[in-house]
Amino acid sequence: MTKVYFKAIDSYSKTKEINAAAAALLQIIEEKELVALNKFIPLKVHLGEKGNTTFIHPKNFDGIIDYLKQKDIETAFIETNVLYKGQRNTMENHLRVAKEHGFTRIPVIIGDGEAGEDYELVQINKKNFDYCKIAKAVAKEKQIIVLSHFKGHALAGFGGAIKQLAMGCASKGGKLAQHSNSIPKISSLKCKACKACAVKCPENAITVDKKAKIDKHKCVGCASCMAACQYGAISNSWLASLTRSFNERLAEYAYGAAKDKNNIYITFAFNITKNCDCEGHPMKPIAKDLGVFASTDPVAIDQACLDVLDKIEGRKVLTRGRYTLDYAENIGLGSRKYELVEIQNI
Ligand code: SF4
Ligand code: SF4
């Protein structure tokens, strides 16, 4: 049975203790799970939107970087451009945020190029997608250490390793594809009638008189208009994003991002907020810190995070999105059944 290793520790612990825990978990994966380490292994991280204060700070990754360096393994942080208006939607902006948030110890690679144009089509032949648009710098690697922050997420319900693979490793176009079952809505209060969305719409579904309006019969939900609007006037329809199809698309993209890779998953379950690190403002945690998890299986590690959270809180905290795990298991991404191995002495 898949093993998920877990060290209970909180974010108020000394940084050197958190680093020791993460490095020890990586060593366990290498030695007990017999995962051979490549000569170059990128660390997939989330750099945190500007203004966010609960993303996992890179000082917590020093133990992992030290562990790799002592084995003469080269490494770099790797990220991809976001879809929406914000400070991380181009390489130039993204690198600025990386510096401000302290991601300076090792190089930072923006995996899908200046504005999302660098990607490879990874064939998966699943229900929703035959191919996934995976950031080129991710697609070319055979091994990635996926460092995730376990927390809530407005669309996916929760975010962990699967979310980090699916949205985190997709190019901008891949992110659009995952959102494509959602018909956006336009805020008439925010709309400035600039017509940028109408120009970008491939289906001529938007007309702009005094305000922009979407013809729901023409819209295919590609989300191009969301990326085009500089005024934040277009957002996902909440109801549409609650559909099971979105969960399935997420799981299929995670499958594509992980395909043929010998990945290691290390998840920091600290600062468990209701929404994700893409929110550019401070948020309060909604649950206790759990600790650090490690596994070779992205489904098992996400399931373990949810289970430990439920147990410690005595209730279901993050209730939405759990269908993603069912579907991910069904398509062969990993297993929901696992053995939790708690590490006591590090
Ligand atoms: S791009 Fe945004 S502000 Fe401009 S017309 Fe479209 S919705 Fe309105
Ligand atoms: S989601 Fe795509 S098809 Fe629908 S209005 Fe926006 S750009 Fe047009």
PDB file of C-alpha atoms in Angstrom, residues 40-315:
ATOM      1  CA  PHE A  40      18.866  18.185 -11.573  1.00  0.00           C
ATOM      2  CA  ILE A  41      15.528  18.333  -9.760  1.00  0.00           C
ATOM      3  CA  PRO A  42      13.350  21.460  -9.903  1.00  0.00           C
ATOM      4  CA  LEU A  43      11.210  22.358  -6.907  1.00  0.00           C
ATOM      5  CA  LYS A  44       7.644  23.216  -7.948  1.00  0.00           C
ATOM      6  CA  VAL A  45       6.513  25.999  -5.665  1.00  0.00           C
ATOM      7  CA  HIS A  46       3.784  28.624  -5.421  1.00  0.00           C
ATOM      8  CA  LEU A  47       5.399  32.041  -5.088  1.00  0.00           C
ATOM      9  CA  GLY A  48       2.313  33.622  -3.489  1.00  0.00           C
ATOM     10  CA  GLU A  49       0.403  36.548  -4.978  1.00  0.00           C
ATOM     11  CA  LYS A  50       1.682  40.004  -3.994  1.00  0.00           C
ATOM     12  CA  GLY A  51      -0.029  40.938  -0.720  1.00  0.00           C
ATOM     13  CA  ASN A  52      -0.573  37.309   0.328  1.00  0.00           C
ATOM     14  CA  THR A  53       1.052  36.509   3.667  1.00  0.00           C
ATOM     15  CA  THR A  54       0.179  32.839   4.177  1.00  0.00           C
ATOM     16  CA  PHE A  55       2.033  31.195   1.278  1.00  0.00           C
ATOM     17  CA  ILE A  56       4.804  28.805   2.344  1.00  0.00           C
ATOM     18  CA  HIS A  57       7.866  31.016   2.748  1.00  0.00           C
ATOM     19  CA  PRO A  58      11.017  29.748   0.998  1.00  0.00           C
ATOM     20  CA  LYS A  59      12.957  29.700   4.290  1.00  0.00           C
ATOM     21  CA  ASN A  60      11.043  26.461   4.915  1.00  0.00           C
ATOM     22  CA  PHE A  61      12.629  24.882   1.821  1.00  0.00           C
ATOM     23  CA  ASP A  62      16.241  25.381   2.897  1.00  0.00           C
ATOM     24  CA  GLY A  63      16.460  21.899   4.439  1.00  0.00           C
ATOM     25  CA  ILE A  64      15.394  20.312   1.154  1.00  0.00           C
ATOM     26  CA  ILE A  65      17.838  22.463  -0.840  1.00  0.00           C
ATOM     27  CA  ASP A  66      20.673  21.632   1.588  1.00  0.00           C
ATOM     28  CA  TYR A  67      19.858  17.925   1.308  1.00  0.00           C
ATOM     29  CA  LEU A  68      20.058  18.089  -2.490  1.00  0.00           C
ATOM     30  CA  LYS A  69      23.215  20.209  -2.489  1.00  0.00           C
ATOM     31  CA  GLN A  70      25.095  17.815  -0.227  1.00  0.00           C
ATOM     32  CA  LYS A  71      24.401  15.160  -2.859  1.00  0.00           C
ATOM     33  CA  ASP A  72      25.638  17.492  -5.655  1.00  0.00           C
ATOM     34  CA  ILE A  73      22.129  17.729  -7.090  1.00  0.00           C
ATOM     35  CA  GLU A  74      21.338  20.982  -8.879  1.00  0.00           C
ATOM     36  CA  THR A  75      17.959  22.559  -8.242  1.00  0.00           C
ATOM     37  CA  ALA A  76      15.802  25.598  -9.030  1.00  0.00           C
ATOM     38  CA  PHE A  77      12.358  26.871  -8.112  1.00  0.00           C
ATOM     39  CA  ILE A  78       9.848  26.406 -10.932  1.00  0.00           C
ATOM     40  CA  GLU A  79       6.502  28.184 -11.409  1.00  0.00           C
ATOM     41  CA  THR A  80       4.066  29.058 -14.211  1.00  0.00           C
ATOM     42  CA  ASN A  81       2.213  32.216 -15.175  1.00  0.00           C
ATOM     43  CA  VAL A  82      -1.295  32.735 -13.844  1.00  0.00           C
ATOM     44  CA  LEU A  83      -4.369  33.311 -15.973  1.00  0.00           C
ATOM     45  CA  TYR A  84      -5.957  36.248 -14.267  1.00  0.00           C
ATOM     46  CA  LYS A  85      -4.997  39.856 -13.756  1.00  0.00           C
ATOM     47  CA  GLY A  86      -2.427  40.068 -10.985  1.00  0.00           C
ATOM     48  CA  GLN A  87       1.269  40.397 -10.299  1.00  0.00           C
ATOM     49  CA  ARG A  88       2.241  36.967 -11.648  1.00  0.00           C
ATOM     50  CA  ASN A  89       0.741  36.931 -15.150  1.00  0.00           C
ATOM     51  CA  THR A  90       4.039  37.481 -17.014  1.00  0.00           C
ATOM     52  CA  MET A  91       7.581  36.246 -16.421  1.00  0.00           C
ATOM     53  CA  GLU A  92       8.848  39.750 -15.669  1.00  0.00           C
ATOM     54  CA  ASN A  93       6.143  40.428 -13.064  1.00  0.00           C
ATOM     55  CA  HIS A  94       6.462  36.945 -11.639  1.00  0.00           C
ATOM     56  CA  LEU A  95      10.223  37.239 -11.093  1.00  0.00           C
ATOM     57  CA  ARG A  96       9.683  40.544  -9.294  1.00  0.00           C
ATOM     58  CA  VAL A  97       7.228  38.904  -6.868  1.00  0.00           C
ATOM     59  CA  ALA A  98       9.629  35.969  -6.425  1.00  0.00           C
ATOM     60  CA  LYS A  99      12.335  38.362  -5.254  1.00  0.00           C
ATOM     61  CA  GLU A 100       9.986  40.264  -2.963  1.00  0.00           C
ATOM     62  CA  HIS A 101       8.820  36.996  -1.395  1.00  0.00           C
ATOM     63  CA  GLY A 102      12.355  35.756  -0.747  1.00  0.00           C
ATOM     64  CA  PHE A 103      12.743  33.123  -3.470  1.00  0.00           C
ATOM     65  CA  THR A 104      16.360  34.135  -4.057  1.00  0.00           C
ATOM     66  CA  ARG A 105      18.561  31.281  -2.860  1.00  0.00           C
ATOM     67  CA  ILE A 106      18.357  29.260  -6.097  1.00  0.00           C
ATOM     68  CA  PRO A 107      17.322  30.281  -9.641  1.00  0.00           C
ATOM     69  CA  VAL A 108      13.633  30.769 -10.442  1.00  0.00           C
ATOM     70  CA  ILE A 109      12.318  29.303 -13.709  1.00  0.00           C
ATOM     71  CA  ILE A 110       8.978  30.526 -15.097  1.00  0.00           C
ATOM     72  CA  GLY A 111       8.136  27.310 -16.903  1.00  0.00           C
ATOM     73  CA  ASP A 112       5.745  28.535 -19.599  1.00  0.00           C
ATOM     74  CA  GLY A 113       7.793  31.464 -20.882  1.00  0.00           C
ATOM     75  CA  GLU A 114       7.172  35.203 -20.936  1.00  0.00           C
ATOM     76  CA  ALA A 115       3.375  34.997 -21.101  1.00  0.00           C
ATOM     77  CA  GLY A 116       2.398  31.344 -21.322  1.00  0.00           C
ATOM     78  CA  GLU A 117       3.576  30.613 -24.857  1.00  0.00           C
ATOM     79  CA  ASP A 118       6.055  27.825 -23.974  1.00  0.00           C
ATOM     80  CA  TYR A 119       4.294  24.514 -23.488  1.00  0.00           C
ATOM     81  CA  GLU A 120       4.275  20.922 -24.679  1.00  0.00           C
ATOM     82  CA  LEU A 121       1.257  18.810 -25.517  1.00  0.00           C
ATOM     83  CA  VAL A 122       1.260  15.748 -23.281  1.00  0.00           C
ATOM     84  CA  GLN A 123      -0.980  12.977 -24.563  1.00  0.00           C
ATOM     85  CA  ILE A 124      -3.309  11.449 -21.946  1.00  0.00           C
ATOM     86  CA  ASN A 125      -6.448  10.249 -23.819  1.00  0.00           C
ATOM     87  CA  LYS A 126      -8.895  10.761 -20.958  1.00  0.00           C
ATOM     88  CA  LYS A 127     -12.591  11.690 -20.887  1.00  0.00           C
ATOM     89  CA  ASN A 128     -12.190  15.490 -21.046  1.00  0.00           C
ATOM     90  CA  PHE A 129      -8.779  15.856 -22.669  1.00  0.00           C
ATOM     91  CA  ASP A 130      -6.699  13.936 -25.183  1.00  0.00           C
ATOM     92  CA  TYR A 131      -3.770  16.290 -24.606  1.00  0.00           C
ATOM     93  CA  CYS A 132      -2.689  18.630 -21.804  1.00  0.00           C
ATOM     94  CA  LYS A 133      -0.760  21.879 -22.306  1.00  0.00           C
ATOM     95  CA  ILE A 134       2.037  21.484 -19.775  1.00  0.00           C
ATOM     96  CA  ALA A 135       4.648  24.217 -19.240  1.00  0.00           C
ATOM     97  CA  LYS A 136       7.682  23.316 -21.324  1.00  0.00           C
ATOM     98  CA  ALA A 137      10.204  23.510 -18.486  1.00  0.00           C
ATOM     99  CA  VAL A 138       8.036  21.095 -16.463  1.00  0.00           C
ATOM    100  CA  ALA A 139       7.282  18.736 -19.352  1.00  0.00           C
ATOM    101  CA  LYS A 140      10.936  18.171 -20.204  1.00  0.00           C
ATOM    102  CA  GLU A 141      11.918  17.030 -16.684  1.00  0.00           C
ATOM    103  CA  LYS A 142      11.730  13.401 -15.566  1.00  0.00           C
ATOM    104  CA  GLN A 143      11.596  14.252 -11.862  1.00  0.00           C
ATOM    105  CA  ILE A 144      10.179  17.154  -9.873  1.00  0.00           C
ATOM    106  CA  ILE A 145       9.856  17.686  -6.149  1.00  0.00           C
ATOM    107  CA  VAL A 146       6.343  19.088  -5.864  1.00  0.00           C
ATOM    108  CA  LEU A 147       6.215  21.354  -2.820  1.00  0.00           C
ATOM    109  CA  SER A 148       2.597  22.115  -2.020  1.00  0.00           C
ATOM    110  CA  HIS A 149       0.752  24.243   0.479  1.00  0.00           C
ATOM    111  CA  PHE A 150      -2.332  22.414   1.737  1.00  0.00           C
ATOM    112  CA  LYS A 151      -5.252  24.844   2.197  1.00  0.00           C
ATOM    113  CA  GLY A 152      -8.683  25.682   0.838  1.00  0.00           C
ATOM    114  CA  HIS A 153      -9.360  26.857  -2.688  1.00  0.00           C
ATOM    115  CA  ALA A 154     -12.303  28.890  -3.964  1.00  0.00           C
ATOM    116  CA  LEU A 155     -12.901  26.729  -7.064  1.00  0.00           C
ATOM    117  CA  ALA A 156     -11.275  23.374  -6.310  1.00  0.00           C
ATOM    118  CA  GLY A 157     -12.448  23.167  -2.677  1.00  0.00           C
ATOM    119  CA  PHE A 158      -8.969  22.334  -1.445  1.00  0.00           C
ATOM    120  CA  GLY A 159      -5.491  22.691  -2.839  1.00  0.00           C
ATOM    121  CA  GLY A 160      -2.586  20.309  -2.362  1.00  0.00           C
ATOM    122  CA  ALA A 161      -0.421  18.154  -4.598  1.00  0.00           C
ATOM    123  CA  ILE A 162      -3.071  17.548  -7.290  1.00  0.00           C
ATOM    124  CA  LYS A 163      -3.821  21.242  -7.605  1.00  0.00           C
ATOM    125  CA  GLN A 164      -0.102  22.052  -7.668  1.00  0.00           C
ATOM    126  CA  LEU A 165       0.330  19.611 -10.559  1.00  0.00           C
ATOM    127  CA  ALA A 166      -2.838  20.542 -12.460  1.00  0.00           C
ATOM    128  CA  MET A 167      -3.003  24.327 -12.423  1.00  0.00           C
ATOM    129  CA  GLY A 168       0.527  24.808 -11.157  1.00  0.00           C
ATOM    130  CA  CYS A 169       2.235  22.971 -14.017  1.00  0.00           C
ATOM    131  CA  ALA A 170      -0.142  23.931 -16.843  1.00  0.00           C
ATOM    132  CA  SER A 171       0.683  26.735 -19.255  1.00  0.00           C
ATOM    133  CA  LYS A 172      -1.757  29.651 -19.407  1.00  0.00           C
ATOM    134  CA  GLY A 173      -3.602  27.828 -22.191  1.00  0.00           C
ATOM    135  CA  GLY A 174      -3.754  24.721 -20.020  1.00  0.00           C
ATOM    136  CA  LYS A 175      -5.256  26.741 -17.206  1.00  0.00           C
ATOM    137  CA  LEU A 176      -7.830  28.136 -19.617  1.00  0.00           C
ATOM    138  CA  ALA A 177      -8.691  24.626 -20.741  1.00  0.00           C
ATOM    139  CA  GLN A 178      -9.293  23.473 -17.186  1.00  0.00           C
ATOM    140  CA  HIS A 179     -11.670  26.392 -16.610  1.00  0.00           C
ATOM    141  CA  SER A 180     -13.390  25.944 -19.942  1.00  0.00           C
ATOM    142  CA  ASN A 181     -16.596  24.478 -18.593  1.00  0.00           C
ATOM    143  CA  SER A 182     -17.292  27.646 -16.670  1.00  0.00           C
ATOM    144  CA  ILE A 183     -19.219  30.464 -18.269  1.00  0.00           C
ATOM    145  CA  PRO A 184     -17.824  33.686 -16.807  1.00  0.00           C
ATOM    146  CA  LYS A 185     -19.880  36.515 -15.415  1.00  0.00           C
ATOM    147  CA  ILE A 186     -19.260  40.235 -15.912  1.00  0.00           C
ATOM    148  CA  SER A 187     -19.531  42.814 -13.172  1.00  0.00           C
ATOM    149  CA  SER A 188     -21.358  45.815 -14.610  1.00  0.00           C
ATOM    150  CA  LEU A 189     -19.956  47.890 -11.754  1.00  0.00           C
ATOM    151  CA  LYS A 190     -16.351  47.142 -12.744  1.00  0.00           C
ATOM    152  CA  CYS A 191     -16.763  47.046 -16.543  1.00  0.00           C
ATOM    153  CA  LYS A 192     -15.298  50.104 -18.325  1.00  0.00           C
ATOM    154  CA  ALA A 193     -16.631  49.103 -21.764  1.00  0.00           C
ATOM    155  CA  CYS A 194     -13.075  48.975 -23.181  1.00  0.00           C
ATOM    156  CA  LYS A 195     -13.967  46.026 -25.490  1.00  0.00           C
ATOM    157  CA  ALA A 196     -10.717  44.133 -24.832  1.00  0.00           C
ATOM    158  CA  CYS A 197     -12.718  41.037 -23.890  1.00  0.00           C
ATOM    159  CA  ALA A 198     -14.803  41.190 -27.072  1.00  0.00           C
ATOM    160  CA  VAL A 199     -11.652  41.408 -29.201  1.00  0.00           C
ATOM    161  CA  LYS A 200     -10.188  38.311 -27.517  1.00  0.00           C
ATOM    162  CA  CYS A 201     -13.356  36.207 -27.563  1.00  0.00           C
ATOM    163  CA  PRO A 202     -12.925  33.454 -30.192  1.00  0.00           C
ATOM    164  CA  GLU A 203     -16.689  32.866 -30.388  1.00  0.00           C
ATOM    165  CA  ASN A 204     -17.857  36.476 -30.813  1.00  0.00           C
ATOM    166  CA  ALA A 205     -19.914  35.857 -27.707  1.00  0.00           C
ATOM    167  CA  ILE A 206     -19.366  39.304 -26.181  1.00  0.00           C
ATOM    168  CA  THR A 207     -21.100  42.498 -27.203  1.00  0.00           C
ATOM    169  CA  VAL A 208     -20.241  45.828 -25.614  1.00  0.00           C
ATOM    170  CA  ASP A 209     -22.746  48.642 -25.542  1.00  0.00           C
ATOM    171  CA  LYS A 210     -22.600  50.597 -22.294  1.00  0.00           C
ATOM    172  CA  LYS A 211     -21.293  47.440 -20.601  1.00  0.00           C
ATOM    173  CA  ALA A 212     -19.977  44.104 -21.851  1.00  0.00           C
ATOM    174  CA  LYS A 213     -22.468  41.247 -22.086  1.00  0.00           C
ATOM    175  CA  ILE A 214     -21.889  37.525 -22.740  1.00  0.00           C
ATOM    176  CA  ASP A 215     -24.229  35.532 -24.975  1.00  0.00           C
ATOM    177  CA  LYS A 216     -24.489  32.290 -23.000  1.00  0.00           C
ATOM    178  CA  HIS A 217     -25.597  30.393 -26.110  1.00  0.00           C
ATOM    179  CA  LYS A 218     -22.371  31.256 -27.934  1.00  0.00           C
ATOM    180  CA  CYS A 219     -19.871  31.118 -25.036  1.00  0.00           C
ATOM    181  CA  VAL A 220     -17.758  27.959 -24.828  1.00  0.00           C
ATOM    182  CA  GLY A 221     -16.209  28.966 -21.505  1.00  0.00           C
ATOM    183  CA  CYS A 222     -12.616  29.254 -22.730  1.00  0.00           C
ATOM    184  CA  ALA A 223     -11.877  32.056 -20.213  1.00  0.00           C
ATOM    185  CA  SER A 224      -9.872  34.113 -22.731  1.00  0.00           C
ATOM    186  CA  CYS A 225     -11.939  37.145 -21.768  1.00  0.00           C
ATOM    187  CA  MET A 226     -10.924  36.760 -18.122  1.00  0.00           C
ATOM    188  CA  ALA A 227      -7.266  37.030 -19.063  1.00  0.00           C
ATOM    189  CA  ALA A 228      -7.976  40.006 -21.323  1.00  0.00           C
ATOM    190  CA  CYS A 229      -9.866  42.171 -18.857  1.00  0.00           C
ATOM    191  CA  GLN A 230      -7.513  44.583 -17.115  1.00  0.00           C
ATOM    192  CA  TYR A 231     -10.220  45.797 -14.748  1.00  0.00           C
ATOM    193  CA  GLY A 232     -11.007  42.527 -12.998  1.00  0.00           C
ATOM    194  CA  ALA A 233     -14.573  42.757 -14.267  1.00  0.00           C
ATOM    195  CA  ILE A 234     -14.830  39.143 -15.458  1.00  0.00           C
ATOM    196  CA  SER A 235     -14.787  36.224 -13.086  1.00  0.00           C
ATOM    197  CA  ASN A 236     -15.750  32.592 -13.054  1.00  0.00           C
ATOM    198  CA  SER A 237     -19.359  31.742 -12.482  1.00  0.00           C
ATOM    199  CA  TRP A 238     -19.378  30.229  -9.007  1.00  0.00           C
ATOM    200  CA  LEU A 239     -22.064  27.709  -9.843  1.00  0.00           C
ATOM    201  CA  ALA A 240     -20.388  26.526 -13.025  1.00  0.00           C
ATOM    202  CA  SER A 241     -17.107  25.989 -11.245  1.00  0.00           C
ATOM    203  CA  LEU A 242     -18.815  23.705  -8.772  1.00  0.00           C
ATOM    204  CA  THR A 243     -19.515  21.183 -11.507  1.00  0.00           C
ATOM    205  CA  ARG A 244     -17.886  17.780 -11.398  1.00  0.00           C
ATOM    206  CA  SER A 245     -16.408  18.433 -14.799  1.00  0.00           C
ATOM    207  CA  PHE A 246     -14.050  20.994 -13.253  1.00  0.00           C
ATOM    208  CA  ASN A 247     -12.806  18.412 -10.734  1.00  0.00           C
ATOM    209  CA  GLU A 248     -12.298  15.927 -13.548  1.00  0.00           C
ATOM    210  CA  ARG A 249     -10.371  18.426 -15.645  1.00  0.00           C
ATOM    211  CA  LEU A 250      -8.158  19.201 -12.690  1.00  0.00           C
ATOM    212  CA  ALA A 251      -7.393  15.522 -12.102  1.00  0.00           C
ATOM    213  CA  GLU A 252      -6.700  14.922 -15.796  1.00  0.00           C
ATOM    214  CA  TYR A 253      -4.258  17.816 -15.962  1.00  0.00           C
ATOM    215  CA  ALA A 254      -2.524  16.546 -12.817  1.00  0.00           C
ATOM    216  CA  TYR A 255      -2.218  13.177 -14.576  1.00  0.00           C
ATOM    217  CA  GLY A 256      -0.687  14.907 -17.614  1.00  0.00           C
ATOM    218  CA  ALA A 257       1.762  16.940 -15.516  1.00  0.00           C
ATOM    219  CA  ALA A 258       2.929  13.859 -13.589  1.00  0.00           C
ATOM    220  CA  LYS A 259       2.960  11.450 -16.533  1.00  0.00           C
ATOM    221  CA  ASP A 260       6.215   9.473 -16.917  1.00  0.00           C
ATOM    222  CA  LYS A 261       7.824  11.313 -14.010  1.00  0.00           C
ATOM    223  CA  ASN A 262       9.448   9.937 -10.886  1.00  0.00           C
ATOM    224  CA  ASN A 263       8.110  12.739  -8.701  1.00  0.00           C
ATOM    225  CA  ILE A 264       8.341  13.306  -4.968  1.00  0.00           C
ATOM    226  CA  TYR A 265       5.519  15.149  -3.186  1.00  0.00           C
ATOM    227  CA  ILE A 266       6.153  17.158  -0.022  1.00  0.00           C
ATOM    228  CA  THR A 267       3.205  19.091   1.375  1.00  0.00           C
ATOM    229  CA  PHE A 268       3.293  21.753   4.080  1.00  0.00           C
ATOM    230  CA  ALA A 269      -0.017  21.817   5.936  1.00  0.00           C
ATOM    231  CA  PHE A 270       0.514  25.158   7.678  1.00  0.00           C
ATOM    232  CA  ASN A 271      -1.546  28.350   7.486  1.00  0.00           C
ATOM    233  CA  ILE A 272      -4.630  26.437   6.331  1.00  0.00           C
ATOM    234  CA  THR A 273      -6.715  29.250   4.907  1.00  0.00           C
ATOM    235  CA  LYS A 274     -10.140  29.096   3.243  1.00  0.00           C
ATOM    236  CA  ASN A 275      -8.754  30.358  -0.053  1.00  0.00           C
ATOM    237  CA  CYS A 276      -5.465  29.903  -1.852  1.00  0.00           C
ATOM    238  CA  ASP A 277      -2.147  31.725  -2.136  1.00  0.00           C
ATOM    239  CA  CYS A 278      -3.346  33.463  -5.317  1.00  0.00           C
ATOM    240  CA  GLU A 279      -5.368  35.813  -3.082  1.00  0.00           C
ATOM    241  CA  GLY A 280      -3.401  39.055  -2.857  1.00  0.00           C
ATOM    242  CA  HIS A 281      -4.329  39.929   0.714  1.00  0.00           C
ATOM    243  CA  PRO A 282      -3.774  38.536   4.209  1.00  0.00           C
ATOM    244  CA  MET A 283      -6.115  35.723   5.356  1.00  0.00           C
ATOM    245  CA  LYS A 284      -6.642  34.093   8.724  1.00  0.00           C
ATOM    246  CA  PRO A 285      -6.127  30.328   9.072  1.00  0.00           C
ATOM    247  CA  ILE A 286      -9.343  28.331   9.538  1.00  0.00           C
ATOM    248  CA  ALA A 287      -7.743  25.292  11.169  1.00  0.00           C
ATOM    249  CA  LYS A 288      -4.752  24.223  13.225  1.00  0.00           C
ATOM    250  CA  ASP A 289      -1.403  23.595  11.553  1.00  0.00           C
ATOM    251  CA  LEU A 290      -0.906  19.881  10.855  1.00  0.00           C
ATOM    252  CA  GLY A 291       2.711  19.388   9.802  1.00  0.00           C
ATOM    253  CA  VAL A 292       4.696  18.186   6.801  1.00  0.00           C
ATOM    254  CA  PHE A 293       3.698  15.208   4.623  1.00  0.00           C
ATOM    255  CA  ALA A 294       5.731  13.304   2.002  1.00  0.00           C
ATOM    256  CA  SER A 295       4.850  10.598  -0.507  1.00  0.00           C
ATOM    257  CA  THR A 296       5.400   9.387  -4.046  1.00  0.00           C
ATOM    258  CA  ASP A 297       1.636   9.498  -4.672  1.00  0.00           C
ATOM    259  CA  PRO A 298      -0.204  12.828  -5.202  1.00  0.00           C
ATOM    260  CA  VAL A 299      -3.630  11.305  -4.532  1.00  0.00           C
ATOM    261  CA  ALA A 300      -2.575   9.567  -1.331  1.00  0.00           C
ATOM    262  CA  ILE A 301      -0.862  12.663   0.072  1.00  0.00           C
ATOM    263  CA  ASP A 302      -3.919  14.878  -0.589  1.00  0.00           C
ATOM    264  CA  GLN A 303      -6.216  12.260   0.947  1.00  0.00           C
ATOM    265  CA  ALA A 304      -3.933  12.000   3.986  1.00  0.00           C
ATOM    266  CA  CYS A 305      -3.919  15.790   4.470  1.00  0.00           C
ATOM    267  CA  LEU A 306      -7.737  15.871   4.421  1.00  0.00           C
ATOM    268  CA  ASP A 307      -8.001  12.874   6.770  1.00  0.00           C
ATOM    269  CA  VAL A 308      -5.528  14.264   9.325  1.00  0.00           C
ATOM    270  CA  LEU A 309      -7.248  17.656   9.142  1.00  0.00           C
ATOM    271  CA  ASP A 310     -10.668  16.066   9.765  1.00  0.00           C
ATOM    272  CA  LYS A 311      -9.269  14.049  12.673  1.00  0.00           C
ATOM    273  CA  ILE A 312      -7.492  16.931  14.382  1.00  0.00           C
ATOM    274  CA  GLU A 313     -10.396  19.352  13.941  1.00  0.00           C
ATOM    275  CA  GLY A 314     -13.049  16.725  14.748  1.00  0.00           C
ATOM    276  CA  ARG A 315     -15.139  17.860  11.771  1.00  0.00           C
TER     277      ARG A 315
END
